[in-house]
Structure formats: C-alpha cells, structure tokens
CSV table of N, CA and C and ligand atoms in Angstrom, one decimal:
chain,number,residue,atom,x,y,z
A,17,UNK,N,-9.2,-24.3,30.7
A,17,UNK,CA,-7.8,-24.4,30.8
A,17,UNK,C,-7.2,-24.9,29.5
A,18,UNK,N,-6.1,-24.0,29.4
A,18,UNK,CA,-5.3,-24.7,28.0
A,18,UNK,C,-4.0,-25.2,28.0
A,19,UNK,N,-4.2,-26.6,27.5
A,19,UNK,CA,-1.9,-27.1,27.8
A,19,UNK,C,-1.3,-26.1,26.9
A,20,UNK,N,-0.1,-25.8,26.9
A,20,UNK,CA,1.1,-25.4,26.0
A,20,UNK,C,2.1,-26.3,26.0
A,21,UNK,N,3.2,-26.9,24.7
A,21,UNK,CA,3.6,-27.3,25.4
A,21,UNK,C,4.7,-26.9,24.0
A,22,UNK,N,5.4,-26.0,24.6
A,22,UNK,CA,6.4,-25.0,24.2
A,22,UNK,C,8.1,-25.6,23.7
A,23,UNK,N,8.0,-26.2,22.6
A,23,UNK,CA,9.1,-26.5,22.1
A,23,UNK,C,10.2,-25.3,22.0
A,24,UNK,N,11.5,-25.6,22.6
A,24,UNK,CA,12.0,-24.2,21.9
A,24,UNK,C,14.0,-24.6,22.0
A,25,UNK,N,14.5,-23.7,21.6
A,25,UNK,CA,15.8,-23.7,21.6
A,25,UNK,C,16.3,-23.5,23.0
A,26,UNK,N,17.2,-24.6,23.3
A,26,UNK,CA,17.9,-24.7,25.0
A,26,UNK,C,18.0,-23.0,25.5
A,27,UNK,N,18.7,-22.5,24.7
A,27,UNK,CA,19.5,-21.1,25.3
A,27,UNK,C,18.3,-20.0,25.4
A,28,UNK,N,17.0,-20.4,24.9
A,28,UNK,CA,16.0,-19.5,25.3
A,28,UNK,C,14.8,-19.8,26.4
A,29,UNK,N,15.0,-21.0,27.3
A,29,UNK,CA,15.0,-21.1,28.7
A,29,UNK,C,14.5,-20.3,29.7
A,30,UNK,N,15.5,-19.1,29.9
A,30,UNK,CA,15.2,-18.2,30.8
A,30,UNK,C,14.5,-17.0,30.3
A,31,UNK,N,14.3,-17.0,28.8
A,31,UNK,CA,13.2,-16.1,28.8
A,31,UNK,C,12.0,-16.8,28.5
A,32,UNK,N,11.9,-17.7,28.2
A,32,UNK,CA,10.7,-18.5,28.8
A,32,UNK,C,10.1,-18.5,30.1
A,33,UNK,N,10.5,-18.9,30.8
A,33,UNK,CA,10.7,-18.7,32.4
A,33,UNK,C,9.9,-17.7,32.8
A,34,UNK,N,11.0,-16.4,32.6
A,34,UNK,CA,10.5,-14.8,32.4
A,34,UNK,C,8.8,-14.7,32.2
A,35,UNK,N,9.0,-14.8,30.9
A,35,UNK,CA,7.2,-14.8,30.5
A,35,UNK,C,6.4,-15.3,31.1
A,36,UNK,N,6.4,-17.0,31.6
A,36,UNK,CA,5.5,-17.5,32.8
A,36,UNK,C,4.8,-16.6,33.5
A,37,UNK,N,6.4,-16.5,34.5
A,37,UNK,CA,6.4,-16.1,35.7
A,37,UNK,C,5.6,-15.1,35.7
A,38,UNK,N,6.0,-13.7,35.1
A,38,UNK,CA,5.1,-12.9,34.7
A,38,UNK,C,4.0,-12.5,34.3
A,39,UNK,N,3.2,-13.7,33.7
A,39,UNK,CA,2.1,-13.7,33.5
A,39,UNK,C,2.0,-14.7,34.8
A,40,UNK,N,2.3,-15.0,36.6
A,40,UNK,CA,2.0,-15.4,37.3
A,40,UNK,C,1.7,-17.1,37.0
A,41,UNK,N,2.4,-17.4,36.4
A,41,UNK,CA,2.5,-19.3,36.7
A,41,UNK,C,3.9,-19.7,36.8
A,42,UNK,N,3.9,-20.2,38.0
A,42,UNK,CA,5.2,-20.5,38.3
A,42,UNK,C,4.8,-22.2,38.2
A,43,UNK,N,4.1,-23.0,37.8
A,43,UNK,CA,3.6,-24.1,37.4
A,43,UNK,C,4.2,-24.5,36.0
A,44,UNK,N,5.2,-25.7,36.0
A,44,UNK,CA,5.5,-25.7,34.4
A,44,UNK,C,6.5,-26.9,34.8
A,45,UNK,N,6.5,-27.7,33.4
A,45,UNK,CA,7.5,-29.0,33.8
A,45,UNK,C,8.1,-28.9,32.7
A,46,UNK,N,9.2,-28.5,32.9
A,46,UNK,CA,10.8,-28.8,31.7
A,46,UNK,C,11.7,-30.0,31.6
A,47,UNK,N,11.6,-30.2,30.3
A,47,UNK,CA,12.1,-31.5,30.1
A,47,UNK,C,13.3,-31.8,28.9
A,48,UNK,N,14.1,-31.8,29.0
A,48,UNK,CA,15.3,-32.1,27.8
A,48,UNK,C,14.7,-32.8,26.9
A,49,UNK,N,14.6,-32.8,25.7
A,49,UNK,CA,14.0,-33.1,24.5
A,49,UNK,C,15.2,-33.3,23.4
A,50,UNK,N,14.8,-33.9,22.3
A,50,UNK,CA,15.4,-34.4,20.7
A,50,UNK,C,14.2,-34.1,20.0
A,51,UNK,N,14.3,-32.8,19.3
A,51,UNK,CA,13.4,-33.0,18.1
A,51,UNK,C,13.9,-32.6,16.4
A,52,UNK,N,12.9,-32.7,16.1
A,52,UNK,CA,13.0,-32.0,14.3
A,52,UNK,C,12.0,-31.4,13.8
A,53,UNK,N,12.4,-30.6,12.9
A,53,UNK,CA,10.7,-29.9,12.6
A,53,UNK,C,10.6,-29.8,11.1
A,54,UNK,N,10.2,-28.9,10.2
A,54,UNK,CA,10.1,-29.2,8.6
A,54,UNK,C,11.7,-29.6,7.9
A,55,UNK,N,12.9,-29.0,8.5
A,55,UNK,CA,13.7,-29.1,8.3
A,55,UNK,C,14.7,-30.3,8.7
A,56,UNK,N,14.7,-31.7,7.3
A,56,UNK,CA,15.3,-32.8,8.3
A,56,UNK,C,17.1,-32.3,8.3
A,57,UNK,N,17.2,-31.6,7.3
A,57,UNK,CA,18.8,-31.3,7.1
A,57,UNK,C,18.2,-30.4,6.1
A,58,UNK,N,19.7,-29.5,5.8
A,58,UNK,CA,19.6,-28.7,4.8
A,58,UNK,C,20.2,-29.5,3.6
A,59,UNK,N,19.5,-30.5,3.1
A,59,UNK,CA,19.9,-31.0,1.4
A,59,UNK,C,19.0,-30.6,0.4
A,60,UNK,N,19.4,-30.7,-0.8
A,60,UNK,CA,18.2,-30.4,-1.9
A,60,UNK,C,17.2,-31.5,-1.6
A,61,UNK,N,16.0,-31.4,-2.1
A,61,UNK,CA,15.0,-32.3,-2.4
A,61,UNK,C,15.3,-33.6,-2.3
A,62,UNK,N,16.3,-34.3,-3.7
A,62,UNK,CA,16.2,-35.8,-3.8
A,62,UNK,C,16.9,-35.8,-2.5
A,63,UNK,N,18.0,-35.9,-1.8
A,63,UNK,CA,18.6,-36.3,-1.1
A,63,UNK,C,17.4,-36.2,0.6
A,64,UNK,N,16.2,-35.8,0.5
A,64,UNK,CA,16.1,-35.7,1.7
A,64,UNK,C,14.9,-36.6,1.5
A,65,UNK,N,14.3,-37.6,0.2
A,65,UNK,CA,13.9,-38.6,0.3
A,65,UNK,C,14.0,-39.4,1.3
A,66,UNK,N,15.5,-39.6,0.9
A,66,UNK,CA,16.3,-40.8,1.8
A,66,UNK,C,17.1,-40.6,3.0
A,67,UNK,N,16.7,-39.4,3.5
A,67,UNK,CA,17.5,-39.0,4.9
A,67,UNK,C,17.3,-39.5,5.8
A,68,UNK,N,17.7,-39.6,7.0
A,68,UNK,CA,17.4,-39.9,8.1
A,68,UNK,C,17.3,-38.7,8.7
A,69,UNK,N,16.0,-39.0,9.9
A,69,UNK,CA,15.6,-37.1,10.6
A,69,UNK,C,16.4,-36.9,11.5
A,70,UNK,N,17.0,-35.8,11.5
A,70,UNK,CA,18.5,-35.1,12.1
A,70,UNK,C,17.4,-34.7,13.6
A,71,UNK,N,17.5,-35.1,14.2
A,71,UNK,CA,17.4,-34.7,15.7
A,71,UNK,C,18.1,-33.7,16.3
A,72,UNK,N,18.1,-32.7,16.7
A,72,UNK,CA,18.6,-31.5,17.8
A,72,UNK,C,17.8,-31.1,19.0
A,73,UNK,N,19.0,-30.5,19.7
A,73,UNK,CA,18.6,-30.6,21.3
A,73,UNK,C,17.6,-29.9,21.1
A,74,UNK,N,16.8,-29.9,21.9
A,74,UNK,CA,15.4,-29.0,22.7
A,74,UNK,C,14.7,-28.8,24.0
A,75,UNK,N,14.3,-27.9,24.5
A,75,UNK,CA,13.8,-28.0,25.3
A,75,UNK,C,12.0,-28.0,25.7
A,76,UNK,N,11.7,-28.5,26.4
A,76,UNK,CA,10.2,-28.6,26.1
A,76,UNK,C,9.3,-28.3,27.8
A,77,UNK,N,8.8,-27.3,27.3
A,77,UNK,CA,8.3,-26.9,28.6
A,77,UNK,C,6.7,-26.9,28.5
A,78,UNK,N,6.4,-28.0,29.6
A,78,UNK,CA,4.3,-28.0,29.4
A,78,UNK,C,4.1,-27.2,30.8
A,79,UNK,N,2.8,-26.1,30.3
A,79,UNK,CA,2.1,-26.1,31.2
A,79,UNK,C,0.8,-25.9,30.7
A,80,UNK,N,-0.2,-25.3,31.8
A,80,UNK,CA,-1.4,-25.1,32.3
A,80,UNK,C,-2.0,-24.1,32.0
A,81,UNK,N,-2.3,-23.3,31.2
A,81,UNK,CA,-2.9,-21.6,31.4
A,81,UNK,C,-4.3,-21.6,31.5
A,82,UNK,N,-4.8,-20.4,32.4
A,82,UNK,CA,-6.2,-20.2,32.0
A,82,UNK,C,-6.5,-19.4,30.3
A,83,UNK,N,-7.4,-20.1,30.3
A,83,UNK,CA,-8.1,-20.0,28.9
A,83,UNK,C,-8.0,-18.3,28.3
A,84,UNK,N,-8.0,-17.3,29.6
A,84,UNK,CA,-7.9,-16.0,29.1
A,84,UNK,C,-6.6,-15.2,29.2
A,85,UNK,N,-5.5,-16.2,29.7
A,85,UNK,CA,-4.3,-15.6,29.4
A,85,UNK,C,-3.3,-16.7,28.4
A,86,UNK,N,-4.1,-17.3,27.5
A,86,UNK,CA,-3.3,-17.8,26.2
A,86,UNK,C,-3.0,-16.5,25.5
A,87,UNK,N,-3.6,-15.8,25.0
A,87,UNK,CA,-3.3,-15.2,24.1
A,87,UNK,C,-2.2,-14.4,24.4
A,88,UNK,N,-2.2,-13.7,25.7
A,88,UNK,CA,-0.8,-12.9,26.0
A,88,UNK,C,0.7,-13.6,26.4
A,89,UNK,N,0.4,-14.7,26.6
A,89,UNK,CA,1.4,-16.0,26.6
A,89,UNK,C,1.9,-16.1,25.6
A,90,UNK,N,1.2,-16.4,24.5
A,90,UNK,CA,1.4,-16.9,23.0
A,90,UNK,C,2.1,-15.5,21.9
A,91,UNK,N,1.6,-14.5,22.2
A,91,UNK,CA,2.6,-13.0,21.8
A,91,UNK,C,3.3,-13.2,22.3
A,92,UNK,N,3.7,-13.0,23.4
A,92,UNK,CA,4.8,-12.6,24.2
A,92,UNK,C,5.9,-14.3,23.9
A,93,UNK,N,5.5,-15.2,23.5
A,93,UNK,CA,6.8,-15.9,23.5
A,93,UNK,C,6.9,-15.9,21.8
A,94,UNK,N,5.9,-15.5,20.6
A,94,UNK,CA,6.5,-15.0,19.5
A,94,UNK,C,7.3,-13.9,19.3
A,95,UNK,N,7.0,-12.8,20.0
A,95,UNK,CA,7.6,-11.5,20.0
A,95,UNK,C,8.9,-12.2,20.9
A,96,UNK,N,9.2,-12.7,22.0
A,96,UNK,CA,10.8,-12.7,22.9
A,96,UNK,C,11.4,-14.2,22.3
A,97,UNK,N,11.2,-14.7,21.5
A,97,UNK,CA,11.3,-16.1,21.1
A,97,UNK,C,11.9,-16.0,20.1
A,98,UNK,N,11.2,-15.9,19.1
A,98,UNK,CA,11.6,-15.7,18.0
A,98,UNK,C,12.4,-14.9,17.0
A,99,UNK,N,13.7,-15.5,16.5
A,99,UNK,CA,15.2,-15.1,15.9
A,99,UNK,C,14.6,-14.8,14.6
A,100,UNK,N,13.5,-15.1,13.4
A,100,UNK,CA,13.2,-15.1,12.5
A,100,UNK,C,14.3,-16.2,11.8
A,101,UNK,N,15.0,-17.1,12.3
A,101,UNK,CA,15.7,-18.1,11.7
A,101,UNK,C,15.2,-19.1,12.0
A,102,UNK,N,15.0,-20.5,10.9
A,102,UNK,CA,14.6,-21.9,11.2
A,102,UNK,C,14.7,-22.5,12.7
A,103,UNK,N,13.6,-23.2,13.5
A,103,UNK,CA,14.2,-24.1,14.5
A,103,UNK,C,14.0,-23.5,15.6
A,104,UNK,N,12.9,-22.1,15.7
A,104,UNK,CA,13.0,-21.2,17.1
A,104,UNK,C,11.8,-22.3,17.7
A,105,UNK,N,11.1,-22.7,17.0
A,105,UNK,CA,10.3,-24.1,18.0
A,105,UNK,C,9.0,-24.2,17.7
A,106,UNK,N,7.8,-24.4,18.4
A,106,UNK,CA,6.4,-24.8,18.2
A,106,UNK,C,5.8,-24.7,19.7
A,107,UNK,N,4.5,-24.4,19.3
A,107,UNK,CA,4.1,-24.4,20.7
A,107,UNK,C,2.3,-25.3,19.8
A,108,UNK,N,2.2,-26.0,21.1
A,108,UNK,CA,1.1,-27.0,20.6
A,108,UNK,C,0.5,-26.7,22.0
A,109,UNK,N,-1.2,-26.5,21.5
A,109,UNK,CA,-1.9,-25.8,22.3
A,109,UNK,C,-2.9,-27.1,22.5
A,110,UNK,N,-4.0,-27.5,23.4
A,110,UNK,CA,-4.6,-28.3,23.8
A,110,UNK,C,-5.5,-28.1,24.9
A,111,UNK,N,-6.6,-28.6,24.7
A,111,UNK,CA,-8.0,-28.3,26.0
A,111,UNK,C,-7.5,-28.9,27.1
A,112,UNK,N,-7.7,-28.3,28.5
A,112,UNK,CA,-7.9,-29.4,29.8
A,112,UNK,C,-8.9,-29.7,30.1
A,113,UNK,N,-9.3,-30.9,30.1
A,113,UNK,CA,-10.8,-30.9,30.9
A,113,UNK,C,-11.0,-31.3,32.4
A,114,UNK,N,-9.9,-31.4,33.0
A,114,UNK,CA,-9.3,-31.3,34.5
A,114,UNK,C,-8.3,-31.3,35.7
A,115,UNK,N,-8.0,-30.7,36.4
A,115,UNK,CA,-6.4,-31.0,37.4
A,115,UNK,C,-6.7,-31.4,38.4
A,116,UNK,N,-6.0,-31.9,39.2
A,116,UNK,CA,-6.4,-32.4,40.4
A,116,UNK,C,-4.7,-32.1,41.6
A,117,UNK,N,-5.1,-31.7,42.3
A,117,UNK,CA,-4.0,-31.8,43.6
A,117,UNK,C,-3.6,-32.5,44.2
A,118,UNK,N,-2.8,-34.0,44.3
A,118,UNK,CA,-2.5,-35.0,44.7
A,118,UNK,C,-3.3,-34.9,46.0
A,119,UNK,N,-2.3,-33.8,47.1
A,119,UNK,CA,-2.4,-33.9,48.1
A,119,UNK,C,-3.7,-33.8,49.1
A,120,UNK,N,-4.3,-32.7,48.3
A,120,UNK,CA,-5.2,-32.0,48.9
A,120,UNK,C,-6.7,-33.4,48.1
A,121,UNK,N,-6.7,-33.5,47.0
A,121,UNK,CA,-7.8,-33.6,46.4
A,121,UNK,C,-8.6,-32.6,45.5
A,122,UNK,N,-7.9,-31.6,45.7
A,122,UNK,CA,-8.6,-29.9,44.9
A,122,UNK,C,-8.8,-30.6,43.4
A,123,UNK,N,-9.7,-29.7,43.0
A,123,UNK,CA,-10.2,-30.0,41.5
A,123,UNK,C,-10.1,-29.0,40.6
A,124,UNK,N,-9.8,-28.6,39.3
A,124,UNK,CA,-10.1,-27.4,38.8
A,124,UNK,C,-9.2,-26.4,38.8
A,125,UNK,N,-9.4,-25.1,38.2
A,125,UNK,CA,-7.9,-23.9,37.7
A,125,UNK,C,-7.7,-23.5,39.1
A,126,UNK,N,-8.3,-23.7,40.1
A,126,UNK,CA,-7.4,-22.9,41.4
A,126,UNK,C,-6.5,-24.0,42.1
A,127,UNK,N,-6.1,-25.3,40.7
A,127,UNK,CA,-4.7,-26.0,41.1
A,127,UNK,C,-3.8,-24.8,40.5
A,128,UNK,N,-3.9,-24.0,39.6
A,128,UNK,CA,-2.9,-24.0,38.9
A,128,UNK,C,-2.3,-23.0,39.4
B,5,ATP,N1,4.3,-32.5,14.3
B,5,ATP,C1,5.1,-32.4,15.4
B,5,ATP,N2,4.8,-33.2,16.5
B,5,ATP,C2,5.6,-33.1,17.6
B,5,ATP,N3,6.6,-32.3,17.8
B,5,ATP,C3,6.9,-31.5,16.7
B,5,ATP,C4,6.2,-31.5,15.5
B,5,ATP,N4,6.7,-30.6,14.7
B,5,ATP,C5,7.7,-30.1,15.4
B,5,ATP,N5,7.9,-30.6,16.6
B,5,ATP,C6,8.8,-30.3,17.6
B,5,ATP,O1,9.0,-28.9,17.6
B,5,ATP,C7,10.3,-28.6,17.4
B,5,ATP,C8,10.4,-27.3,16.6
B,5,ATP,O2,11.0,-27.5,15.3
B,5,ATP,P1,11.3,-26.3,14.4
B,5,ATP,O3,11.5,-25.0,15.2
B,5,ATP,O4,12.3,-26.7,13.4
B,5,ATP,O5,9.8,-26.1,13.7
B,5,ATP,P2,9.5,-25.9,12.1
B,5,ATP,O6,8.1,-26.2,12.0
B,5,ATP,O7,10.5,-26.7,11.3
B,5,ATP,O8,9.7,-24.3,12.0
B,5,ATP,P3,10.9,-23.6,11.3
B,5,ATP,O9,10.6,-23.4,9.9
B,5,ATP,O10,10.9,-22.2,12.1
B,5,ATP,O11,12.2,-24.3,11.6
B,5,ATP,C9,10.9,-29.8,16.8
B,5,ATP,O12,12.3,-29.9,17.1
B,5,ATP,C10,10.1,-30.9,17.5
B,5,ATP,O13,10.7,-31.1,18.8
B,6,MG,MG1,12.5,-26.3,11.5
C-alpha cells in the first residue's frame, strides 16, 4: 500500500475527487492547508534572502492506494491537475506497512 498525500490548488477539489472515486477509493481525508513551494514570492534573488515564506491556501488530500493503482492515480492527476503554471501542487508518495479498522479489528488493504 502507498500514502499520497496530494497537495493541490482549492478550486481543483472536485476533480480530485473524480479521479479517486474512479479509480474506486472513496477513502481519503481532506484537509485545509497553508503552504509554499519553490516559489516564496516572485522577487529577484537578493530580495528573497530575506523574505519571509508567503503562505497560500491549499488543499491537501491523504489517502491509501494499492501499490498497483499508483501509477494510474499519479497520471491521471498530472494530466487533470496540472495548469503548466507555478503552484498546481505536490504529491508525496510513501510505504504503508499497515491499516487497521477501528471497529471491526480488520488488518491490511481490504481496509481500504
Ligand atoms: N518539501 C515540502 N514538504 C512539505 N510540503 C511541501 C514541500 N514542498 C511543497 N510542499 C507543499 O506543496 C505545495 C505545492 O507547492 P507548489 O505547487 O508551489 O510546488 P513547487 O515545487 O513550487 O512547484 P511549482 O514550480 O509548480 O510551483 C506547497 O504549497 C506546500 O503545501
Ligand atoms: Mg511553487
């Protein structure tokens, strides 16, 4: 199993969503986010010594995939995601080594 944990611009949400769902995980926890990425502001060089990091809204959605549908997850939110302009987001990928089902006790990808 692999985390995602899908940084992206607020207003691209529901096609995030979209993608999930359709690749069958309706499993995923959204969370309002503040981030920054290479870009702390648009100043020349000296001036961004001494900047302070400009924070913008984000949204940040983690989930769960099996190991053999990262790859079509990961196209499909380059290809529907991405504006080719600064700031369309990050996705940080990560091993699971296990889930568990509060309720039940279940172990393993048939939580997910
Ligand atoms: N190293 C990091 N650790 C944690 N979160 C990060 C890291 N880098 C970026 N992020 C998060 O990812 C978001 C994506 O930022 P952004 O889209 O600007 O990425 P970028 O790498 O600067 O790419 P681009 O050049 O397309 O802007 C940031 O707002 C922040 O929330
Ligand atoms: Mg950026």
């Amino acid at each position: 199993m692999k985390k995602l944990e899908i940084i992206i611009r607020p207003e691209k949400l529901e096609t995030l969503k979209a993608i999930l769902v359709k690749n069958e995980y309706n499993g995923m926890t959204v969370t309002a986010a503040m981030g920054c990425g290479h870009q702390k502001t648009l100043a020349d060089k000296s001036e961004r010594e001494t900047m302070e990091v400009n924070l913008l809204p984000k949204i940040h959605v983690m989930t769960v995939v099996l190991d053999e549908d990262m790859e079509e997850i990961l196209t499909e939110i380059h290809e529907k995601l991405s504006t080719g302009n600064v700031g369309d987001g990050t996705v940080f990928v990560s091993e699971v080594i296990d889930v568990m089902r509060i309720r039940t006790g279940e172990r393993g990808h048939k939580v997910l």
